[in-house]
Amino acid sequence: MALYVQKYGGTSVGTIERIEAVADKVKSFHDAGHQIVVAVSAMSGETNRLISLAKQIDAAPAPREMDVLVSTGEQVTIALLAMALQKRGVDARSYTGWQVGIKTDSAFMKARIEDIDTANMRQHLDNGGVVIVAGFQGVDDDNNITTLGRGGSDTTGVALAAALKADECQIYTDVDGVYTTDPRVVPAARRMDKVTFEEMLEMASLGSKVLQIRSVEFAGKYKVPLRVLSSFTEGNGTLITTEENDSVENPVISGIAFNRDEAKITVKGVPDIPGVASRILVPVSDANIEVDMIVQNVSDDGSTDFTFTVHRNDYQKALKILNELAGELKAREVAGKDDICKVSLVGVGMRSHAGVASKMFKTLADENINILAITTSEIKISVVIAEKYLELAVRALHTAFGLDAEA
Ligand code: ADP
Ligand code: ASP
Ligand code: MG
C-alpha cells in the first residue's frame, strides 16, 4: 500500500467525459489499496478565459483580484471530480487551497508555498477517503487568496507529496512522459524513461512547459520521487531521478528546449568605458525586468554594441526605458526585436564531451540560420535565433545529435 499524490492537468480534466475517466483511474488506485491525494488544474482553456475577462476591464488589473479570479477555475474541477468519485462509491472530498492550509507568501500571481498543514488530509485518508485539492492556489498570512504562477498545479502536487511524504508524485498530462523535445514540434521526439533533476530543471527553465520549474525545484529539494505520465494511456512515463547514468551510451545531449517568449534589445554605439553595462542594466532591473542573455561587441572605434534579452511581456517597457536613456548613455541607436526565440541543448553528458557548441553552430549554419546571441553553462548551450526558424532549428539539432526515434 502506497501513498500517491496524483496531479491531473487541464486537458486531463478538460471535459466531463475526461473528468469521469480521471475518476475511474483514481478509483482503480484506491481499489488497489493505495491512499490517494489528487491535485487538479482548471479545465483546459479556463484560466486563459478568466484572464481575458479581466483584461477586458483593465490591461493591468490588481494582482490580488487576479488571484481571486483565476483561482476559481480549480474550484470547479475539484467539486466535479469529487462528485464523479462519489458516484462511483468512493468517499472523496474536495478542498480548496486554504481549506488544506496551503500557506504561501504574498507575491500574488507568483506566490511560493511556505507550509502545508496536512492534518485534515491525513484524517480523511486514514478514514479511507480520497482527498482532492485545488491546484495552483494558496492563502497568505492575511488570508488573501494567492496563485502560484502559470502551470502552478504541478507545484501544488509536488508540495503536497513533500508534506505528506508520499511514495511518489505522479503528474498526469496529455503526453506520456518527458520527451527529448516537445513532441508537438518534433514528431520524431523520443520519450525518456528517466531524466535527471538537473536536466529537468534546465529543460523547465529554458521553456519545456511539461513541468513548472518550481515543481522540479521543490521535488529536488525535498527528494520527492516525481513521475510524468499520460492520463489517456497506460505506461510508466518518465521518472525524474537523482541518478546520473554514466554508462558509455549516456547521450551527450538529453533534450532540446525552446522558448518563444523572448525579445532582444540592442543599445548601439555606446562609448566603451567602465560602468557602461551597469548604466544600461541597472535601470532595467530597477523596473523589475529580468534580463536573460547578455552580449557585448566592441568595435575598433572605441564604441560598443550592447545586446540583452528579456521576456516578451517586458519588451515594450524595457525598450521605453532605454530609449529615454539613449541620450544620457550617448548611444547611437536603441533597437529591438521581439520575433526571436531561444533554443537550448541540455545534457549532463556535455560535461565530458567537447565540441557540442561547434556541432550546434555548424548544424544551424548548414540550415542558413543566423545566431543572434549565445550563452553556455556546464550542461546547456542556448542560442537566440529568429522565431521563424524555430521548428527548423529544433528538428535539425534533434537529428544532428542523434535524438530522433527510430522510424
Ligand atoms: P497540463 O495541462 O497537463 O499541465 P501542459 O500543457 O502544461 O499540460 O504540459 C504538457 C505539454 O508540454 C505537452 O502537451 C507538450 O506539448 C509540452 N512539452 C514541451 N516540452 C516537452 C517535452 N520535452 N516533453 C514532453 N512534453 C513537452
Ligand atoms: N490553471 C493554471 C494555469 O493554467 C494552473 C495549472 O494548470 O497548472 O496556469
Ligand atoms: Mg502544465
Coordinates of C-alpha atoms and ligand atoms in Angstrom, one line a residue:
M1 CA 0.0 0.0 0.0
A2 CA 1.4 3.3 -1.0
L3 CA 0.5 7.0 -0.7
Y4 CA 0.4 8.7 -4.1
V5 CA -0.2 12.3 -5.0
Q6 CA -1.6 12.5 -8.5
K7 CA -1.9 15.7 -10.4
Y8 CA -4.2 16.0 -13.4
G9 CA -3.6 18.9 -15.8
G10 CA -6.1 21.0 -17.7
T11 CA -6.5 18.7 -20.8
S12 CA -6.9 15.7 -18.5
V13 CA -9.9 17.3 -16.8
G14 CA -11.0 19.4 -19.9
T15 CA -14.5 17.8 -20.3
I16 CA -17.0 16.0 -18.2
E17 CA -16.0 12.8 -20.0
R18 CA -12.4 13.4 -19.1
I19 CA -13.3 14.0 -15.5
E20 CA -15.2 10.8 -15.4
A21 CA -12.2 9.0 -16.9
V22 CA -9.9 10.5 -14.2
A23 CA -12.4 9.3 -11.6
D24 CA -12.1 5.8 -13.0
K25 CA -8.3 6.0 -12.8
V26 CA -8.3 7.4 -9.3
K27 CA -10.8 4.7 -8.2
S28 CA -8.6 1.9 -9.6
F29 CA -5.7 3.1 -7.5
H30 CA -7.9 3.4 -4.4
D31 CA -9.4 0.0 -5.0
A32 CA -5.9 -1.4 -5.1
G33 CA -5.5 -0.3 -1.5
H34 CA -3.4 2.9 -2.1
Q35 CA -4.0 6.2 -0.4
I36 CA -4.6 8.9 -3.0
V37 CA -4.4 12.7 -2.9
V38 CA -5.4 14.3 -6.1
A39 CA -4.4 17.9 -7.2
V40 CA -6.2 19.2 -10.2
S41 CA -5.9 22.1 -12.6
A42 CA -8.7 24.1 -14.1
M43 CA -10.4 22.7 -17.2
S44 CA -8.3 23.5 -20.2
G45 CA -8.7 27.0 -21.5
E46 CA -10.4 28.2 -18.4
T47 CA -7.5 30.1 -16.8
N48 CA -6.9 31.9 -20.1
R49 CA -10.7 32.6 -20.4
L50 CA -10.7 34.2 -16.9
I51 CA -7.6 36.3 -17.7
S52 CA -9.1 37.6 -20.8
L53 CA -12.3 38.6 -18.9
A54 CA -10.1 40.7 -16.6
K55 CA -8.2 42.3 -19.4
Q56 CA -11.4 43.5 -20.9
I57 CA -11.8 45.6 -17.8
D58 CA -8.2 46.7 -17.2
A59 CA -5.0 45.9 -19.1
A60 CA -3.2 45.7 -15.8
P61 CA -5.6 44.6 -13.1
A62 CA -4.7 44.4 -9.5
P63 CA -2.8 41.2 -8.8
R64 CA -4.7 40.4 -5.7
E65 CA -8.0 40.5 -7.6
M66 CA -6.5 38.4 -10.5
D67 CA -5.7 35.7 -8.0
V68 CA -9.3 35.8 -6.6
L69 CA -10.4 35.4 -10.2
V70 CA -8.1 32.8 -11.6
S71 CA -8.2 30.5 -8.6
T72 CA -11.9 29.9 -9.3
G73 CA -11.1 27.6 -12.2
E74 CA -9.6 24.9 -10.0
Q75 CA -12.5 25.1 -7.6
V76 CA -14.8 23.9 -10.3
T77 CA -12.8 20.8 -11.1
I78 CA -12.3 19.7 -7.5
A79 CA -16.0 19.6 -7.0
L80 CA -16.8 17.9 -10.3
L81 CA -14.1 15.2 -9.7
A82 CA -15.4 14.7 -6.1
M83 CA -18.9 14.2 -7.5
A84 CA -17.7 11.7 -10.1
L85 CA -15.8 9.7 -7.5
Q86 CA -18.8 9.8 -5.1
K87 CA -21.0 8.5 -7.9
R88 CA -18.5 5.5 -8.0
G89 CA -18.9 4.9 -4.3
V90 CA -15.6 6.4 -3.3
D91 CA -15.6 8.7 -0.3
A92 CA -13.9 11.6 -2.0
R93 CA -13.8 15.1 -0.6
S94 CA -12.7 18.4 -2.3
Y95 CA -10.7 21.0 -0.6
T96 CA -9.6 24.5 -1.8
G97 CA -6.0 25.6 -1.1
W98 CA -7.0 27.4 2.1
Q99 CA -9.0 24.5 3.4
V100 CA -5.9 22.3 3.4
G101 CA -3.7 25.1 4.8
I102 CA -1.5 25.7 1.7
K103 CA 0.3 28.7 3.1
T104 CA 2.2 30.9 0.7
D105 CA 4.0 34.2 0.7
S106 CA 2.0 37.3 -0.6
A107 CA 3.6 37.5 -4.1
F108 CA 0.3 37.5 -6.0
M109 CA 0.3 35.6 -9.3
K110 CA 3.7 34.0 -8.4
A111 CA 3.4 33.0 -4.8
R112 CA 5.7 30.4 -3.2
I113 CA 4.4 27.7 -0.9
E114 CA 5.8 28.1 2.6
D115 CA 3.9 25.5 4.5
I116 CA 1.1 22.9 4.3
D117 CA -1.0 21.7 7.2
T118 CA -1.6 18.0 6.5
A119 CA -3.9 17.3 9.5
N120 CA -7.2 17.5 7.6
M121 CA -5.9 15.5 4.7
R122 CA -4.4 12.8 6.9
Q123 CA -7.6 12.3 8.8
H124 CA -9.6 11.8 5.6
L125 CA -7.0 9.5 4.1
D126 CA -6.9 7.4 7.3
N127 CA -10.6 7.1 7.2
G128 CA -10.3 5.5 3.7
G129 CA -11.2 8.6 1.7
V130 CA -9.7 10.2 -1.3
V131 CA -8.5 13.9 -0.9
I132 CA -9.0 16.2 -3.9
V133 CA -7.1 19.5 -3.7
A134 CA -7.4 22.6 -5.9
G135 CA -4.0 23.1 -7.6
F136 CA -2.4 26.5 -8.3
Q137 CA -3.8 28.2 -5.2
G138 CA -2.9 29.0 -1.6
V139 CA -3.5 31.6 1.0
D140 CA -1.1 34.1 2.6
D141 CA -0.8 35.1 6.3
D142 CA -3.6 37.7 5.8
N143 CA -6.0 35.2 4.3
N144 CA -5.6 36.6 0.8
I145 CA -6.0 34.1 -2.0
T146 CA -2.8 33.6 -3.9
T147 CA -1.8 31.7 -7.0
L148 CA 1.5 30.1 -7.9
G149 CA 2.2 31.2 -11.5
R150 CA 1.1 29.6 -14.7
G151 CA 1.4 25.9 -14.6
G152 CA 1.4 26.1 -10.8
S153 CA -0.7 23.0 -10.2
D154 CA 2.4 20.9 -10.8
T155 CA 4.0 22.6 -7.8
T156 CA 0.9 22.0 -5.7
G157 CA 1.2 18.3 -6.5
V158 CA 4.8 18.1 -5.6
A159 CA 4.4 20.3 -2.4
L160 CA 1.6 18.0 -1.2
A161 CA 3.7 15.0 -1.9
A162 CA 6.6 16.5 0.1
A163 CA 4.4 17.5 3.0
L164 CA 2.7 14.1 3.1
K165 CA 5.9 12.2 2.5
A166 CA 4.2 10.4 -0.4
D167 CA 5.8 7.5 -2.1
E168 CA 5.5 9.2 -5.5
C169 CA 4.2 12.4 -7.1
Q170 CA 2.6 11.5 -10.4
I171 CA 2.0 14.2 -12.9
Y172 CA -0.7 13.1 -15.3
T173 CA -0.8 15.1 -18.5
D174 CA -1.6 14.9 -22.2
V175 CA 1.8 13.3 -23.2
D176 CA 3.1 10.0 -21.9
G177 CA 6.3 11.4 -20.4
V178 CA 9.1 13.8 -20.8
Y179 CA 10.4 13.7 -24.4
T180 CA 13.8 14.7 -25.9
T181 CA 11.9 17.8 -27.0
D182 CA 8.3 18.9 -27.4
P183 CA 6.7 16.1 -29.4
R184 CA 4.2 18.6 -30.8
V185 CA 7.1 20.3 -32.6
V186 CA 9.3 17.3 -33.4
P187 CA 7.2 14.2 -34.2
A188 CA 10.4 12.2 -34.0
A189 CA 11.0 13.1 -30.4
R190 CA 11.6 10.2 -28.0
R191 CA 10.2 9.6 -24.6
M192 CA 12.8 9.2 -21.9
D193 CA 12.4 6.5 -19.2
K194 CA 14.5 8.7 -16.9
V195 CA 15.8 12.2 -16.7
T196 CA 18.0 13.7 -14.0
F197 CA 16.7 16.5 -11.8
E198 CA 19.5 18.7 -13.0
E199 CA 18.5 18.2 -16.7
M200 CA 14.8 18.6 -16.0
L201 CA 15.5 21.8 -14.1
E202 CA 17.3 23.2 -17.1
M203 CA 14.7 22.0 -19.6
A204 CA 11.9 23.6 -17.5
S205 CA 13.7 26.8 -17.0
L206 CA 14.6 27.0 -20.7
G207 CA 11.0 26.6 -21.8
S208 CA 9.8 23.0 -21.7
K209 CA 6.4 23.6 -20.1
V210 CA 5.7 19.9 -19.4
L211 CA 6.6 20.7 -15.7
Q212 CA 6.5 24.1 -14.0
I213 CA 10.1 24.8 -12.9
R214 CA 9.2 25.4 -9.3
S215 CA 7.7 21.9 -9.1
V216 CA 11.1 20.5 -10.2
E217 CA 13.0 22.7 -7.7
F218 CA 10.7 21.6 -4.9
A219 CA 10.9 17.9 -5.8
G220 CA 14.7 18.1 -5.9
K221 CA 14.9 20.0 -2.6
Y222 CA 12.6 17.6 -0.7
K223 CA 13.6 14.5 -2.6
V224 CA 10.1 13.8 -3.9
P225 CA 10.1 10.9 -6.4
L226 CA 8.5 12.5 -9.4
R227 CA 7.0 10.9 -12.5
V228 CA 5.3 12.3 -15.6
L229 CA 2.7 10.1 -17.2
S230 CA -0.3 10.2 -19.6
S231 CA -3.8 10.4 -18.2
F232 CA -5.0 9.0 -21.5
T233 CA -2.8 5.9 -21.9
E234 CA -1.2 3.3 -19.7
G235 CA 2.6 3.3 -19.3
N236 CA 5.4 4.0 -16.9
G237 CA 6.1 7.6 -18.1
T238 CA 9.3 9.3 -17.2
L239 CA 10.9 9.2 -13.8
I240 CA 12.8 12.3 -12.7
T241 CA 15.8 10.9 -10.8
T242 CA 18.9 12.0 -8.9
E243 CA 20.9 9.2 -10.5
E244 CA 23.3 10.1 -13.3
N245 CA 23.7 7.3 -15.7
D246 CA 27.5 7.0 -16.5
S247 CA 27.1 4.2 -19.0
V248 CA 29.0 4.6 -22.3
E249 CA 25.7 5.1 -24.0
N250 CA 25.0 8.1 -22.0
P251 CA 23.9 10.7 -24.6
V252 CA 25.8 13.9 -24.8
I253 CA 22.6 15.8 -25.2
S254 CA 19.4 14.6 -23.4
G255 CA 17.0 17.2 -24.7
I256 CA 16.3 20.3 -26.6
A257 CA 14.2 23.1 -25.0
F258 CA 12.9 26.2 -26.6
N259 CA 11.1 29.4 -25.6
R260 CA 9.2 31.7 -27.8
D261 CA 8.7 34.3 -25.1
E262 CA 11.8 36.2 -25.8
A263 CA 12.7 39.7 -27.1
K264 CA 16.1 41.4 -27.6
I265 CA 17.2 44.9 -27.2
T266 CA 20.5 46.3 -28.6
V267 CA 22.0 49.6 -27.5
K268 CA 24.2 50.6 -30.4
G269 CA 27.4 52.7 -30.4
V270 CA 27.8 53.5 -26.7
P271 CA 31.3 54.6 -25.6
D272 CA 33.2 51.6 -24.3
I273 CA 34.0 52.8 -20.8
P274 CA 33.9 51.1 -17.4
G275 CA 30.4 51.0 -16.0
V276 CA 28.5 51.0 -19.3
A277 CA 26.9 47.6 -18.6
S278 CA 25.6 48.7 -15.3
R279 CA 24.4 52.0 -16.6
I280 CA 22.3 50.1 -19.1
L281 CA 21.1 47.2 -17.0
V282 CA 20.5 48.8 -13.6
P283 CA 17.5 50.9 -14.7
V284 CA 16.1 47.8 -16.4
S285 CA 16.4 45.7 -13.2
D286 CA 15.1 48.6 -11.1
A287 CA 11.9 48.3 -13.2
N288 CA 11.6 44.7 -12.1
I289 CA 12.6 43.4 -15.6
E290 CA 14.6 40.2 -15.6
V291 CA 17.5 40.2 -18.1
D292 CA 18.4 36.8 -19.5
M293 CA 21.3 36.7 -22.1
I294 CA 23.8 39.5 -22.4
V295 CA 26.2 40.0 -25.4
Q296 CA 28.7 42.9 -25.9
N297 CA 30.6 43.6 -29.1
V298 CA 33.4 46.1 -29.0
S299 CA 34.4 47.8 -32.3
D300 CA 37.8 49.4 -33.2
D301 CA 36.4 53.0 -32.8
G302 CA 36.1 52.5 -29.0
S303 CA 32.3 52.1 -29.1
T304 CA 30.3 49.1 -28.2
D305 CA 27.0 47.4 -29.1
F306 CA 25.3 46.0 -26.0
T307 CA 22.6 43.4 -26.5
F308 CA 20.4 41.7 -23.9
T309 CA 17.2 39.6 -23.9
V310 CA 14.1 39.9 -21.8
H311 CA 10.7 38.2 -21.6
R312 CA 8.5 39.3 -24.4
N313 CA 5.9 40.7 -21.9
D314 CA 8.6 43.2 -20.7
Y315 CA 9.9 44.1 -24.1
Q316 CA 8.0 47.4 -24.6
K317 CA 8.7 48.6 -21.1
A318 CA 12.4 47.8 -21.5
L319 CA 12.6 49.5 -24.9
K320 CA 10.9 52.6 -23.5
I321 CA 13.4 52.8 -20.6
L322 CA 16.4 52.6 -22.9
N323 CA 15.0 55.0 -25.5
E324 CA 14.7 57.5 -22.7
L325 CA 18.2 56.8 -21.5
A326 CA 19.8 56.8 -25.0
G327 CA 20.9 60.5 -24.8
E328 CA 22.5 60.1 -21.4
L329 CA 24.3 56.9 -22.5
K330 CA 25.5 58.6 -25.7
A331 CA 24.1 55.7 -27.6
R332 CA 23.8 56.0 -31.4
E333 CA 20.6 54.0 -31.5
V334 CA 18.4 51.7 -29.5
A335 CA 17.0 48.8 -31.5
G336 CA 14.8 45.8 -30.6
K337 CA 13.3 42.7 -31.9
D338 CA 10.5 40.6 -30.5
D339 CA 10.2 37.9 -33.2
I340 CA 13.0 35.9 -31.8
C341 CA 13.2 32.7 -29.7
K342 CA 15.8 30.8 -27.7
V343 CA 16.8 27.2 -28.5
S344 CA 18.8 25.3 -25.9
L345 CA 20.6 21.9 -25.8
V346 CA 20.6 20.3 -22.4
G347 CA 22.6 17.3 -21.2
V348 CA 24.8 16.3 -18.3
G349 CA 26.8 14.3 -20.9
M350 CA 28.0 17.7 -22.2
R351 CA 30.4 17.9 -19.2
S352 CA 32.6 15.1 -20.6
H353 CA 32.3 15.9 -24.3
A354 CA 34.0 18.7 -26.2
G355 CA 32.7 20.1 -29.4
V356 CA 29.0 20.3 -28.6
A357 CA 28.9 24.0 -29.3
S358 CA 30.7 23.8 -32.6
K359 CA 28.4 21.0 -33.8
M360 CA 25.4 23.0 -32.8
F361 CA 26.7 26.1 -34.7
K362 CA 27.5 24.1 -37.7
T363 CA 24.1 22.4 -37.8
L364 CA 22.4 25.8 -37.7
A365 CA 24.8 27.3 -40.3
D366 CA 24.0 24.4 -42.6
E367 CA 20.4 25.4 -42.4
N368 CA 21.3 29.0 -43.0
I369 CA 20.1 30.1 -39.6
N370 CA 21.8 33.1 -38.1
I371 CA 22.7 33.1 -34.4
L372 CA 21.9 36.4 -32.6
A373 CA 23.3 35.5 -29.2
I374 CA 24.8 32.6 -27.3
T375 CA 25.2 31.6 -23.7
T376 CA 26.6 28.4 -22.2
S377 CA 26.8 26.7 -18.8
E378 CA 28.2 23.3 -17.8
I379 CA 25.2 21.4 -19.0
K380 CA 23.5 23.6 -21.5
I381 CA 24.1 25.8 -24.6
S382 CA 21.4 28.4 -25.6
V383 CA 21.2 30.4 -28.8
V384 CA 18.8 33.1 -29.8
I385 CA 17.5 32.9 -33.4
A386 CA 14.7 34.4 -35.5
E387 CA 11.4 32.8 -34.4
K388 CA 10.5 31.8 -37.9
Y389 CA 13.4 29.3 -37.8
L390 CA 12.4 27.7 -34.5
E391 CA 10.9 24.4 -35.9
L392 CA 13.6 24.0 -38.5
A393 CA 16.4 24.6 -35.9
V394 CA 14.9 22.2 -33.3
R395 CA 14.3 19.5 -35.8
A396 CA 17.8 19.8 -37.4
L397 CA 19.5 19.8 -34.0
H398 CA 17.4 16.8 -32.9
T399 CA 18.6 14.8 -35.8
A400 CA 22.2 16.0 -35.7
F401 CA 22.6 15.0 -32.0
G402 CA 21.1 11.6 -32.7
L403 CA 17.9 12.1 -30.7
D404 CA 15.4 11.0 -33.3
A405 CA 13.4 8.0 -32.6
E406 CA 13.9 5.1 -34.9
A407 CA 11.3 5.1 -37.6
Ligands
ADP1 P1 -1.0 20.1 -18.3 O1 -2.2 20.9 -18.7 O2 -1.3 18.7 -18.1 O3 -0.3 20.7 -17.1 P2 0.9 21.2 -20.1 O4 0.4 21.7 -21.4 O5 1.3 22.2 -19.1 O6 -0.1 20.1 -19.6 O7 2.2 20.4 -20.4 C1 2.2 19.3 -21.3 C2 2.7 19.8 -22.7 O8 4.1 20.1 -22.6 C3 2.7 18.7 -23.8 O9 1.4 18.7 -24.4 C4 3.8 19.2 -24.7 O10 3.3 19.9 -25.8 C5 4.6 20.2 -23.9 N1 6.1 19.8 -23.8 C6 7.1 20.8 -24.0 N2 8.3 20.2 -23.9 C7 8.1 18.9 -23.7 C8 8.9 17.7 -23.5 N3 10.2 17.9 -23.5 N4 8.3 16.5 -23.3 C9 7.0 16.4 -23.2 N5 6.1 17.4 -23.4 C10 6.6 18.7 -23.6
ASP2 N1 -4.8 26.6 -14.2 C1 -3.4 27.1 -14.1 C2 -2.8 27.5 -15.4 O1 -3.5 27.3 -16.4 C3 -2.5 26.2 -13.3 C4 -2.2 24.9 -14.0 O2 -2.9 24.4 -14.9 O3 -1.2 24.3 -13.6 O4 -1.8 28.0 -15.4
MG3 MG 1.1 22.3 -17.0

